Amino acid sequence: MASEDASPSLDILVRGPEGFFVWNGPPFSNGQPIVKLERVPCTNVRFSEDGSTLMVMKSDSVISIYDCDNFKEIRSFQVPNVAAADLSPCGTYIQTFQKSSTPQEKNVILWKTETGEAVYQLFQKNMTKTTWPSIRFSSDEAVACRMATNEIQFFDTTDFPKGILYRLRVPGVAAFEVSKAPGSHVAVFVPESKGSPASVQIYACGKDLQSQPLARRSFFRCSTVQLNWNRGSTGLLAVAQSDVDKTNQSYYGESKLNYLTTDGTHEGLVPLRKEGPVHDVQWSYSGSEFAVVYGFMPASATIFNKKCRPILELGSGPYNTVRWNPKGKFLCLAGFGNLPGDMAFWDYVDGKQLGTTRAECSVTSEWSPDGRYFMTATTAPRLQIDNGIKIFHHNGSLFFKKMFDKLFQAEWKPVSPDKFGDISELIKSVGSLKVAETKSQGSGSASRKAAPSNPTATKPAAYRPPHAKQAAAIQAELLGESPTPEMSKNALRNKKKREKQKEKKAAEAAAAGI
């Protein structure tokens, strides 16, 4: 377990119209972040999955590679007419997509970032969400493959010039996903065709183990699917989405959550206790549990174990997003998009809610790699106004807020959660830091303690119109009671004048009687 002193620092990447810059992450000294990398002009920027490398796309068809340890540029590529680019998980390779005029022109190129050499080229007609990036890697880059017509092609990640090593034949395959860590399996989706149901199938990545699928789930009324592997490559969550809801309960179609395991022990629907769409699903970092937000509003949220049994109910509310803390202890339920931005923070280990707050108009949201902070961002072009960044503590209390005229991107630099200490100890360290800051601010001078700049606030009295301010005093006089002590200075002055006038008249009357 990494100690707090040996833990790496947190960094935040911020991109606007004029380029990107990098801040140091919290906790901030003096309450404000420090710029670690000055603004660099760019059109797009992306971290590798392990956070070791940063890819920067610039307006003149130049792609620069930065080392994230010191944020120094280590290599630059000139790629004419580049339309998109993507980094491999460990930053070893970069693949680019260029606009092509003829099929003979190979417009997808795989480059090695260390040498700048083009190690593999192929032709791809267009770029869609299911076909880009063209070559997919496992998190450890041990497996690389791509989808072609009716097959999945596998490569040797240490020797791409060798070409295709072997092929997995899957007629009608329309989408696929390689398991991340380890890269031992691949999931494929085959849509409905000529009365045959759609299906999700799991195959082993090894050539000698691909004769039969390890698991298979078939279903009708499915046009697209989202495939979510757990860490450990033992379970797959498949959200099957249909464009049309035949029950006419939802304008947005219907969705079903399926769960498959690589050992074949489970192939079926996740037992959700409420009807309606599946809004979001996420695995825990350990890969042993997953959280689901589902159902018509107010949506419900439930945590299941890897045997697909519910183990914790998180209640219901205006939620459509779940974000699981990378250390596994906390999670956040939120309602973004067309919802007002309510957030609920939960302690999964203790099974209790820590706090609630709101982050209106948030477009992106994510936990920090150490699990102590939660950042939301309102970004363009989704929203053109009120762009900004908010950082919350693990319990939902606001830690930092910064507004921008226009913000395109805000994200944490990826770092493995295993490099940080235990989350409970990290939270205690933040709490002790707050106490130390409070003591240092309060130990300035004795006079400041004697006369605090912010005195204790008292509850404001109810408003009383001017003509009613003397009502209590007049009523006391009529009833023969003592007047209230809360009379104003003017009232007391007028009262003394009246008393003097009465005494004067009494004296004059007495003198006239004599």
Short mmCIF file of C-alpha atoms in Angstrom, two decimals:
data_model
loop_
_atom_site.label_atom_id
_atom_site.label_comp_id
_atom_site.label_asym_id
_atom_site.label_seq_id
_atom_site.Cartn_x
_atom_site.Cartn_y
_atom_site.Cartn_z
CA MET A 1 0.00 0.00 0.00
CA ALA A 2 1.44 3.36 -0.98
CA SER A 3 2.03 5.84 1.80
CA GLU A 4 0.68 9.37 1.64
CA ASP A 5 4.17 10.90 1.28
CA ALA A 6 4.98 8.61 -1.64
CA SER A 7 1.64 9.21 -3.37
CA PRO A 8 1.82 10.98 -6.74
CA SER A 9 0.39 14.45 -7.16
CA LEU A 10 -2.96 15.20 -8.78
CA ASP A 11 -3.11 17.26 -11.98
CA ILE A 12 -6.03 18.86 -13.83
CA LEU A 13 -6.09 19.55 -17.57
CA VAL A 14 -8.15 22.58 -18.67
CA ARG A 15 -8.82 23.44 -22.34
CA GLY A 16 -10.41 26.58 -23.74
CA PRO A 17 -10.61 28.36 -27.12
CA GLU A 18 -6.96 29.44 -26.98
CA GLY A 19 -5.51 26.07 -25.98
CA PHE A 20 -4.93 23.97 -22.87
CA PHE A 21 -2.98 24.33 -19.65
CA VAL A 22 -2.37 22.10 -16.63
CA TRP A 23 -3.06 22.90 -12.98
CA ASN A 24 -1.76 21.12 -9.93
CA GLY A 25 -4.55 19.25 -8.19
CA PRO A 26 -5.99 19.73 -4.68
CA PRO A 27 -5.38 20.40 -1.91
CA PHE A 28 -4.42 23.91 -3.10
CA SER A 29 -2.08 26.17 -1.19
CA ASN A 30 -3.75 29.56 -0.59
CA GLY A 31 -6.97 28.18 -2.04
CA GLN A 32 -5.97 28.50 -5.71
CA PRO A 33 -4.32 26.05 -8.17
CA ILE A 34 -0.84 26.62 -9.58
CA VAL A 35 -0.21 26.40 -13.33
CA LYS A 36 2.23 23.55 -14.02
CA LEU A 37 2.15 23.93 -17.80
CA GLU A 38 1.46 27.27 -19.46
CA ARG A 39 -1.16 27.53 -22.19
CA VAL A 40 -0.43 25.52 -25.35
CA PRO A 41 -2.50 26.26 -28.51
CA CYS A 42 -4.40 23.17 -29.70
CA THR A 43 -7.62 21.86 -31.21
CA ASN A 44 -7.83 18.70 -29.11
CA VAL A 45 -5.93 16.98 -26.33
CA ARG A 46 -6.08 13.50 -24.81
CA PHE A 47 -4.33 11.52 -22.05
CA SER A 48 -3.32 7.92 -22.46
CA GLU A 49 -5.28 5.56 -20.22
CA ASP A 50 -2.39 5.14 -17.77
CA GLY A 51 -1.65 8.90 -17.67
CA SER A 52 1.94 8.53 -18.84
CA THR A 53 1.50 10.34 -22.17
CA LEU A 54 -0.42 13.33 -23.49
CA MET A 55 -1.43 13.73 -27.14
CA VAL A 56 -1.96 17.30 -28.43
CA MET A 57 -3.56 17.99 -31.82
CA LYS A 58 -2.77 21.40 -33.31
CA SER A 59 -4.37 23.42 -36.10
CA ASP A 60 -1.54 22.93 -38.63
CA SER A 61 -1.97 19.11 -38.86
CA VAL A 62 0.71 18.61 -36.21
CA ILE A 63 0.31 16.07 -33.40
CA SER A 64 2.62 16.50 -30.41
CA ILE A 65 3.36 13.91 -27.72
CA TYR A 66 4.14 15.05 -24.16
CA ASP A 67 5.69 13.13 -21.28
CA CYS A 68 3.30 13.59 -18.34
CA ASP A 69 6.03 13.26 -15.71
CA ASN A 70 7.42 16.70 -16.61
CA PHE A 71 4.96 17.86 -19.33
CA LYS A 72 7.77 18.22 -21.87
CA GLU A 73 7.21 17.61 -25.58
CA ILE A 74 9.05 14.45 -26.66
CA ARG A 75 7.89 13.97 -30.27
CA SER A 76 5.92 15.63 -33.04
CA PHE A 77 4.09 14.17 -36.07
CA GLN A 78 3.10 15.97 -39.26
CA VAL A 79 -0.05 14.24 -40.57
CA PRO A 80 -1.75 16.08 -43.48
CA ASN A 81 -5.57 16.20 -43.47
CA VAL A 82 -5.76 14.42 -40.12
CA ALA A 83 -9.36 14.15 -38.90
CA ALA A 84 -8.88 12.18 -35.69
CA ALA A 85 -6.17 10.60 -33.57
CA ASP A 86 -6.06 8.25 -30.59
CA LEU A 87 -3.45 7.03 -28.10
CA SER A 88 -2.97 3.43 -27.02
CA PRO A 89 -3.55 2.79 -23.26
CA CYS A 90 0.15 2.90 -22.36
CA GLY A 91 1.05 5.59 -24.88
CA THR A 92 3.16 3.22 -27.01
CA TYR A 93 1.21 3.84 -30.22
CA ILE A 94 -0.82 6.58 -31.80
CA GLN A 95 -3.27 5.93 -34.65
CA THR A 96 -4.48 8.62 -37.02
CA PHE A 97 -7.45 8.84 -39.40
CA GLN A 98 -7.03 10.92 -42.57
CA LYS A 99 -9.61 11.95 -45.15
CA SER A 100 -9.20 9.56 -48.06
CA SER A 101 -10.10 10.16 -51.70
CA THR A 102 -9.55 6.63 -53.08
CA PRO A 103 -9.83 3.12 -51.55
CA GLN A 104 -6.26 2.42 -52.58
CA GLU A 105 -5.07 5.12 -50.18
CA LYS A 106 -4.52 3.68 -46.70
CA ASN A 107 -5.84 6.42 -44.43
CA VAL A 108 -5.49 4.82 -40.97
CA ILE A 109 -1.87 4.78 -39.79
CA LEU A 110 -0.49 3.32 -36.58
CA TRP A 111 2.66 5.16 -35.38
CA LYS A 112 5.11 4.19 -32.68
CA THR A 113 5.48 7.22 -30.41
CA GLU A 114 9.05 6.41 -29.35
CA THR A 115 10.51 6.33 -32.84
CA GLY A 116 7.91 8.12 -34.96
CA GLU A 117 7.79 5.14 -37.31
CA ALA A 118 4.58 4.09 -39.12
CA VAL A 119 4.25 0.40 -38.18
CA TYR A 120 0.87 -0.45 -39.77
CA GLN A 121 -1.54 1.04 -42.33
CA LEU A 122 -5.06 0.18 -43.48
CA PHE A 123 -8.04 1.67 -45.30
CA GLN A 124 -11.21 2.65 -43.46
CA LYS A 125 -14.11 4.20 -45.36
CA ASN A 126 -15.63 6.25 -42.56
CA MET A 127 -15.30 6.92 -38.87
CA THR A 128 -18.14 6.13 -36.45
CA LYS A 129 -18.45 5.49 -32.73
CA THR A 130 -18.32 1.72 -33.28
CA THR A 131 -15.41 1.78 -35.77
CA TRP A 132 -13.07 4.29 -34.08
CA PRO A 133 -10.47 3.78 -32.86
CA SER A 134 -9.94 1.19 -35.56
CA ILE A 135 -7.41 -0.88 -33.61
CA ARG A 136 -8.41 -1.58 -30.00
CA PHE A 137 -5.98 -2.47 -27.22
CA SER A 138 -6.34 -4.08 -23.82
CA SER A 139 -5.20 -1.89 -20.90
CA ASP A 140 -1.83 -3.65 -20.70
CA GLU A 141 -1.44 -3.54 -24.53
CA ALA A 142 -1.01 -7.31 -24.57
CA VAL A 143 -3.89 -7.69 -27.05
CA ALA A 144 -4.70 -5.62 -30.15
CA CYS A 145 -7.49 -6.30 -32.62
CA ARG A 146 -9.83 -4.63 -35.08
CA MET A 147 -13.28 -5.32 -36.51
CA ALA A 148 -13.62 -6.13 -40.21
CA THR A 149 -16.48 -7.60 -42.24
CA ASN A 150 -17.71 -10.75 -40.45
CA GLU A 151 -14.53 -11.12 -38.41
CA ILE A 152 -12.24 -9.79 -35.67
CA GLN A 153 -8.56 -9.55 -36.68
CA PHE A 154 -5.79 -9.97 -34.08
CA PHE A 155 -2.24 -8.54 -34.17
CA ASP A 156 1.09 -9.04 -32.45
CA THR A 157 1.42 -5.89 -30.32
CA THR A 158 5.22 -6.14 -30.38
CA ASP A 159 5.46 -6.60 -34.15
CA PHE A 160 2.68 -4.88 -36.13
CA PRO A 161 4.56 -5.04 -39.47
CA LYS A 162 4.00 -8.79 -39.29
CA GLY A 163 0.34 -8.09 -40.12
CA ILE A 164 -2.72 -10.07 -39.04
CA LEU A 165 -1.85 -13.06 -36.86
CA TYR A 166 -5.25 -14.79 -36.88
CA ARG A 167 -8.95 -14.09 -37.39
CA LEU A 168 -12.05 -14.77 -35.30
CA ARG A 169 -14.98 -15.49 -37.63
CA VAL A 170 -18.23 -13.83 -36.40
CA PRO A 171 -20.82 -13.41 -39.20
CA GLY A 172 -22.66 -10.09 -38.99
CA VAL A 173 -20.52 -8.59 -36.20
CA ALA A 174 -21.34 -4.89 -35.74
CA ALA A 175 -19.49 -3.94 -32.52
CA PHE A 176 -16.88 -5.39 -30.19
CA GLU A 177 -15.03 -4.62 -26.97
CA VAL A 178 -11.76 -6.08 -25.67
CA SER A 179 -11.56 -6.77 -21.94
CA LYS A 180 -9.28 -4.23 -20.29
CA ALA A 181 -7.27 -5.81 -17.51
CA PRO A 182 -6.21 -8.44 -18.33
CA GLY A 183 -6.87 -8.55 -22.07
CA SER A 184 -8.02 -12.14 -22.06
CA HIS A 185 -11.45 -11.92 -23.72
CA VAL A 186 -13.36 -10.10 -26.43
CA ALA A 187 -17.11 -9.40 -26.52
CA VAL A 188 -18.93 -9.08 -29.86
CA PHE A 189 -22.41 -7.86 -30.79
CA VAL A 190 -24.40 -9.26 -33.72
CA PRO A 191 -27.66 -7.36 -34.50
CA GLU A 192 -30.97 -8.92 -35.56
CA SER A 193 -31.08 -10.26 -39.10
CA LYS A 194 -33.83 -12.02 -41.10
CA GLY A 195 -35.80 -13.06 -38.04
CA SER A 196 -32.76 -14.19 -36.07
CA PRO A 197 -32.34 -12.51 -32.66
CA ALA A 198 -29.50 -10.18 -31.79
CA SER A 199 -26.77 -11.61 -29.58
CA VAL A 200 -23.80 -10.75 -27.42
CA GLN A 201 -21.04 -13.36 -27.35
CA ILE A 202 -17.81 -13.70 -25.36
CA TYR A 203 -14.72 -15.34 -26.85
CA ALA A 204 -11.24 -15.95 -25.49
CA CYS A 205 -8.48 -13.95 -27.16
CA GLY A 206 -6.20 -16.94 -27.59
CA LYS A 207 -6.28 -18.47 -31.08
CA ASP A 208 -6.61 -22.05 -29.84
CA LEU A 209 -9.57 -21.18 -27.55
CA GLN A 210 -11.88 -19.53 -30.08
CA SER A 211 -13.76 -22.51 -31.49
CA GLN A 212 -16.88 -21.81 -29.38
CA PRO A 213 -18.13 -18.75 -27.45
CA LEU A 214 -17.64 -18.96 -23.70
CA ALA A 215 -20.96 -17.18 -23.09
CA ARG A 216 -23.85 -16.04 -25.25
CA ARG A 217 -27.00 -13.99 -24.69
CA SER A 218 -29.70 -13.56 -27.36
CA PHE A 219 -32.53 -11.01 -27.41
CA PHE A 220 -35.00 -9.33 -29.77
CA ARG A 221 -35.80 -5.60 -30.10
CA CYS A 222 -32.20 -4.43 -29.98
CA SER A 223 -30.61 -1.91 -32.33
CA THR A 224 -27.47 -0.91 -30.37
CA VAL A 225 -25.59 -2.21 -27.37
CA GLN A 226 -23.14 -0.85 -24.78
CA LEU A 227 -20.50 -3.32 -23.59
CA ASN A 228 -18.88 -2.81 -20.16
CA TRP A 229 -16.12 -5.15 -18.95
CA ASN A 230 -15.13 -5.33 -15.30
CA ARG A 231 -11.59 -5.12 -14.00
CA GLY A 232 -10.40 -8.72 -13.91
CA SER A 233 -12.21 -9.65 -17.14
CA THR A 234 -14.65 -12.00 -15.43
CA GLY A 235 -17.95 -10.19 -16.07
CA LEU A 236 -19.61 -8.23 -18.87
CA LEU A 237 -22.58 -5.86 -18.63
CA ALA A 238 -24.44 -5.33 -21.91
CA VAL A 239 -27.06 -2.59 -22.15
CA ALA A 240 -29.31 -3.51 -25.09
CA GLN A 241 -31.07 -0.44 -26.50
CA SER A 242 -34.08 -0.40 -28.82
CA ASP A 243 -35.15 2.71 -30.73
CA VAL A 244 -38.84 1.87 -30.29
CA ASP A 245 -40.66 0.99 -27.08
CA LYS A 246 -43.50 -1.32 -28.10
CA THR A 247 -45.23 -0.73 -24.76
CA ASN A 248 -45.42 3.01 -25.61
CA GLN A 249 -44.17 3.92 -22.14
CA SER A 250 -41.06 5.79 -23.29
CA TYR A 251 -40.43 8.15 -26.20
CA TYR A 252 -36.73 7.19 -26.14
CA GLY A 253 -37.24 3.48 -26.74
CA GLU A 254 -36.49 0.74 -24.23
CA SER A 255 -33.33 -0.73 -22.74
CA LYS A 256 -32.45 -3.93 -20.91
CA LEU A 257 -29.39 -4.75 -18.79
CA ASN A 258 -27.80 -8.16 -19.42
CA TYR A 259 -25.05 -9.78 -17.40
CA LEU A 260 -22.66 -12.46 -18.70
CA THR A 261 -19.68 -14.13 -17.05
CA THR A 262 -16.67 -15.63 -18.79
CA ASP A 263 -17.07 -18.92 -16.91
CA GLY A 264 -20.66 -19.26 -18.17
CA THR A 265 -22.27 -19.29 -14.71
CA HIS A 266 -24.58 -16.38 -15.54
CA GLU A 267 -26.21 -15.40 -18.81
CA GLY A 268 -29.35 -13.36 -18.33
CA LEU A 269 -31.08 -10.14 -17.32
CA VAL A 270 -30.10 -8.20 -14.22
CA PRO A 271 -33.14 -8.32 -11.86
CA LEU A 272 -34.13 -4.65 -11.68
CA ARG A 273 -37.09 -3.96 -9.38
CA LYS A 274 -38.52 -1.04 -11.37
CA GLU A 275 -39.67 -0.65 -14.94
CA GLY A 276 -38.11 1.89 -17.25
CA PRO A 277 -34.83 2.67 -19.02
CA VAL A 278 -31.34 1.84 -17.82
CA HIS A 279 -29.81 5.30 -17.34
CA ASP A 280 -26.28 4.37 -16.32
CA VAL A 281 -24.19 1.46 -15.05
CA GLN A 282 -20.64 1.30 -13.69
CA TRP A 283 -18.35 -1.34 -12.25
CA SER A 284 -16.42 -0.75 -9.06
CA TYR A 285 -12.64 -0.56 -9.39
CA SER A 286 -12.28 -4.04 -7.85
CA GLY A 287 -14.67 -5.50 -10.44
CA SER A 288 -16.64 -7.31 -7.73
CA GLU A 289 -19.72 -5.03 -7.70
CA PHE A 290 -21.60 -2.80 -10.10
CA ALA A 291 -24.08 0.05 -9.60
CA VAL A 292 -27.14 0.67 -11.79
CA VAL A 293 -29.41 3.72 -12.12
CA TYR A 294 -32.67 2.66 -13.73
CA GLY A 295 -36.42 3.15 -14.04
CA PHE A 296 -38.82 5.96 -14.80
CA MET A 297 -38.30 9.13 -12.79
CA PRO A 298 -37.68 9.26 -9.93
CA ALA A 299 -35.06 6.66 -10.87
CA SER A 300 -33.85 3.94 -8.53
CA ALA A 301 -30.24 2.97 -7.81
CA THR A 302 -29.01 -0.45 -6.70
CA ILE A 303 -25.63 -2.09 -6.14
CA PHE A 304 -25.22 -5.74 -7.21
CA ASN A 305 -22.43 -8.21 -6.48
CA LYS A 306 -20.72 -10.32 -9.14
CA LYS A 307 -23.33 -13.03 -8.63
CA CYS A 308 -25.92 -10.49 -9.83
CA ARG A 309 -27.60 -10.26 -6.42
CA PRO A 310 -28.67 -6.87 -4.99
CA ILE A 311 -26.65 -5.97 -1.91
CA LEU A 312 -27.48 -2.29 -1.31
CA GLU A 313 -30.40 -0.04 -2.28
CA LEU A 314 -29.49 3.62 -2.73
CA GLY A 315 -33.03 4.94 -2.81
CA SER A 316 -34.62 6.94 -5.63
CA GLY A 317 -34.41 10.46 -6.98
CA PRO A 318 -33.87 12.60 -10.09
CA TYR A 319 -30.73 10.68 -11.14
CA ASN A 320 -29.34 9.39 -14.43
CA THR A 321 -25.61 9.12 -13.64
CA VAL A 322 -23.49 7.02 -11.30
CA ARG A 323 -19.79 7.58 -10.62
CA TRP A 324 -17.95 5.05 -8.48
CA ASN A 325 -14.99 6.24 -6.45
CA PRO A 326 -11.76 4.59 -7.74
CA LYS A 327 -10.88 3.45 -4.21
CA GLY A 328 -14.25 1.68 -3.99
CA LYS A 329 -15.52 3.29 -0.78
CA PHE A 330 -17.67 6.16 -2.09
CA LEU A 331 -19.97 6.74 -5.03
CA CYS A 332 -21.99 9.63 -6.39
CA LEU A 333 -25.50 9.55 -7.83
CA ALA A 334 -26.30 12.56 -10.03
CA GLY A 335 -28.91 13.91 -12.39
CA PHE A 336 -27.25 15.76 -15.28
CA GLY A 337 -28.30 16.61 -18.82
CA ASN A 338 -31.99 17.52 -18.78
CA LEU A 339 -32.15 17.05 -14.99
CA PRO A 340 -31.45 19.83 -12.46
CA GLY A 341 -28.06 18.52 -11.28
CA ASP A 342 -28.87 16.96 -7.88
CA MET A 343 -26.03 14.87 -6.42
CA ALA A 344 -26.06 12.36 -3.56
CA PHE A 345 -22.79 11.05 -2.08
CA TRP A 346 -22.78 7.60 -0.50
CA ASP A 347 -20.39 5.58 1.63
CA TYR A 348 -20.74 2.12 0.11
CA VAL A 349 -18.73 0.35 2.82
CA ASP A 350 -20.86 1.76 5.69
CA GLY A 351 -24.06 1.80 3.61
CA LYS A 352 -25.02 5.39 4.45
CA GLN A 353 -25.54 8.67 2.65
CA LEU A 354 -22.89 11.32 3.38
CA GLY A 355 -24.50 14.41 1.88
CA THR A 356 -26.39 15.98 -1.00
CA THR A 357 -25.73 19.02 -3.14
CA ARG A 358 -26.37 20.34 -6.64
CA ALA A 359 -24.19 21.09 -9.69
CA GLU A 360 -26.49 22.59 -12.32
CA CYS A 361 -25.79 22.24 -16.04
CA SER A 362 -22.85 19.84 -15.57
CA VAL A 363 -21.65 18.15 -18.75
CA THR A 364 -18.77 16.02 -17.39
CA SER A 365 -18.09 14.57 -13.94
CA GLU A 366 -15.43 12.31 -12.47
CA TRP A 367 -13.69 11.34 -9.21
CA SER A 368 -10.05 12.22 -8.67
CA PRO A 369 -7.66 9.24 -8.94
CA ASP A 370 -7.06 9.26 -5.16
CA GLY A 371 -10.82 9.18 -4.48
CA ARG A 372 -10.97 12.28 -2.27
CA TYR A 373 -12.49 14.80 -4.69
CA PHE A 374 -15.29 14.90 -7.26
CA MET A 375 -15.07 17.35 -10.18
CA THR A 376 -17.91 18.53 -12.41
CA ALA A 377 -17.55 20.80 -15.45
CA THR A 378 -19.94 22.80 -17.61
CA THR A 379 -18.41 22.87 -21.08
CA ALA A 380 -19.02 24.09 -24.62
CA PRO A 381 -20.31 23.34 -27.19
CA ARG A 382 -22.97 21.52 -25.14
CA LEU A 383 -23.58 24.70 -23.13
CA GLN A 384 -22.34 28.11 -24.21
CA ILE A 385 -22.99 29.95 -20.92
CA ASP A 386 -22.04 29.45 -17.27
CA ASN A 387 -18.97 27.40 -18.24
CA GLY A 388 -16.87 26.45 -15.26
CA ILE A 389 -15.35 23.86 -12.91
CA LYS A 390 -16.55 22.75 -9.49
CA ILE A 391 -14.62 20.44 -7.16
CA PHE A 392 -16.38 18.78 -4.22
CA HIS A 393 -15.15 16.81 -1.23
CA HIS A 394 -16.11 13.15 -0.95
CA ASN A 395 -19.15 14.11 1.16
CA GLY A 396 -20.49 16.70 -1.30
CA SER A 397 -19.23 19.89 0.34
CA LEU A 398 -17.91 22.43 -2.19
CA PHE A 399 -14.12 22.75 -2.21
CA PHE A 400 -13.36 24.92 -5.26
CA LYS A 401 -15.17 26.79 -8.03
CA LYS A 402 -13.83 28.56 -11.12
CA MET A 403 -15.85 30.15 -13.93
CA PHE A 404 -14.70 30.61 -17.56
CA ASP A 405 -15.99 32.61 -20.51
CA LYS A 406 -15.73 29.40 -22.54
CA LEU A 407 -14.48 25.97 -21.47
CA PHE A 408 -14.10 22.96 -23.75
CA GLN A 409 -12.56 20.33 -21.49
CA ALA A 410 -11.63 19.68 -17.85
CA GLU A 411 -10.33 16.33 -16.60
CA TRP A 412 -7.99 14.71 -14.09
CA LYS A 413 -4.71 13.26 -15.27
CA PRO A 414 -5.17 9.47 -15.01
CA VAL A 415 -3.21 7.79 -12.22
CA SER A 416 -3.62 4.25 -10.95
CA PRO A 417 -5.57 4.30 -7.64
CA ASP A 418 -3.17 1.64 -6.34
CA LYS A 419 -0.45 4.32 -6.13
CA PHE A 420 -2.35 6.16 -3.39
CA GLY A 421 -2.78 5.23 0.24
CA ASP A 422 -5.91 3.97 1.97
CA ILE A 423 -8.86 6.29 1.34
CA SER A 424 -9.70 6.57 5.07
CA GLU A 425 -6.18 7.77 5.86
CA LEU A 426 -6.24 10.21 2.93
CA ILE A 427 -9.51 11.73 4.18
CA LYS A 428 -8.07 12.09 7.69
CA SER A 429 -5.07 13.91 6.24
CA VAL A 430 -7.37 16.38 4.48
CA GLY A 431 -9.31 16.91 7.72
CA SER A 432 -6.13 17.60 9.69
CA LEU A 433 -5.02 20.02 6.96
CA LYS A 434 -8.28 21.96 7.35
CA VAL A 435 -7.78 22.17 11.14
CA ALA A 436 -4.18 23.38 10.68
CA GLU A 437 -5.29 26.07 8.24
CA THR A 438 -8.00 27.21 10.64
CA LYS A 439 -5.51 27.46 13.52
CA SER A 440 -2.98 29.38 11.43
CA GLN A 441 -5.66 31.84 10.35
CA GLY A 442 -6.88 32.34 13.91
CA SER A 443 -3.47 32.82 15.58
CA GLY A 444 -2.73 36.26 14.10
CA SER A 445 -3.26 38.70 16.99
CA ALA A 446 -5.14 38.89 20.26
CA SER A 447 -7.03 41.96 19.14
CA ARG A 448 -8.46 40.01 16.21
CA LYS A 449 -9.79 37.41 18.63
CA ALA A 450 -11.27 40.08 20.86
CA ALA A 451 -13.08 41.71 17.95
CA PRO A 452 -13.74 39.11 15.28
CA SER A 453 -14.30 40.38 11.77
CA ASN A 454 -17.28 38.05 11.41
CA PRO A 455 -19.29 38.18 14.68
CA THR A 456 -21.77 35.48 15.47
CA ALA A 457 -24.85 36.00 13.36
CA THR A 458 -28.12 36.57 15.22
CA LYS A 459 -31.52 35.67 13.93
CA PRO A 460 -33.02 38.73 12.22
CA ALA A 461 -36.21 40.11 13.74
CA ALA A 462 -39.43 40.17 11.80
CA TYR A 463 -40.18 43.33 9.83
CA ARG A 464 -42.47 45.81 11.58
CA PRO A 465 -43.89 48.88 9.78
CA PRO A 466 -43.08 52.33 11.25
CA HIS A 467 -46.61 52.98 12.55
CA ALA A 468 -46.52 49.72 14.54
CA LYS A 469 -43.13 50.21 16.23
CA GLN A 470 -44.68 52.08 19.19
CA ALA A 471 -47.71 49.82 19.48
CA ALA A 472 -46.26 47.70 22.25
CA ALA A 473 -45.22 50.73 24.31
CA ILE A 474 -48.61 52.42 23.87
CA GLN A 475 -50.42 49.22 24.81
CA ALA A 476 -48.27 48.93 27.95
CA GLU A 477 -49.12 52.47 28.95
CA LEU A 478 -52.85 51.89 28.40
CA LEU A 479 -52.74 48.72 30.52
CA GLY A 480 -50.60 50.31 33.20
CA GLU A 481 -47.64 48.01 32.51
CA SER A 482 -44.01 49.01 32.29
CA PRO A 483 -42.89 49.81 28.75
CA THR A 484 -40.75 47.30 26.92
CA PRO A 485 -36.98 47.89 27.17
CA GLU A 486 -36.59 47.61 23.40
CA MET A 487 -37.61 51.23 22.71
CA SER A 488 -35.55 53.22 20.23
CA LYS A 489 -33.51 56.32 21.16
CA ASN A 490 -36.06 58.67 19.58
CA ALA A 491 -38.87 57.02 21.49
CA LEU A 492 -37.00 57.39 24.77
CA ARG A 493 -36.22 61.05 24.01
CA ASN A 494 -39.85 61.81 23.19
CA LYS A 495 -40.98 60.02 26.32
CA LYS A 496 -38.68 62.17 28.48
CA LYS A 497 -40.03 65.31 26.80
CA ARG A 498 -43.61 64.27 27.53
CA GLU A 499 -42.75 63.53 31.15
CA LYS A 500 -41.09 66.96 31.55
CA GLN A 501 -44.14 68.65 30.00
CA LYS A 502 -46.44 66.82 32.42
CA GLU A 503 -44.26 67.84 35.38
CA LYS A 504 -44.22 71.48 34.19
CA LYS A 505 -48.03 71.58 33.79
CA ALA A 506 -48.47 69.99 37.18
CA ALA A 507 -46.18 72.59 38.77
CA GLU A 508 -48.03 75.45 37.06
CA ALA A 509 -51.41 74.10 38.21
CA ALA A 510 -50.16 73.79 41.77
CA ALA A 511 -48.85 77.38 41.74
CA ALA A 512 -52.20 78.69 40.39
CA GLY A 513 -54.09 76.86 43.16
CA ILE A 514 -51.99 78.50 45.89
#
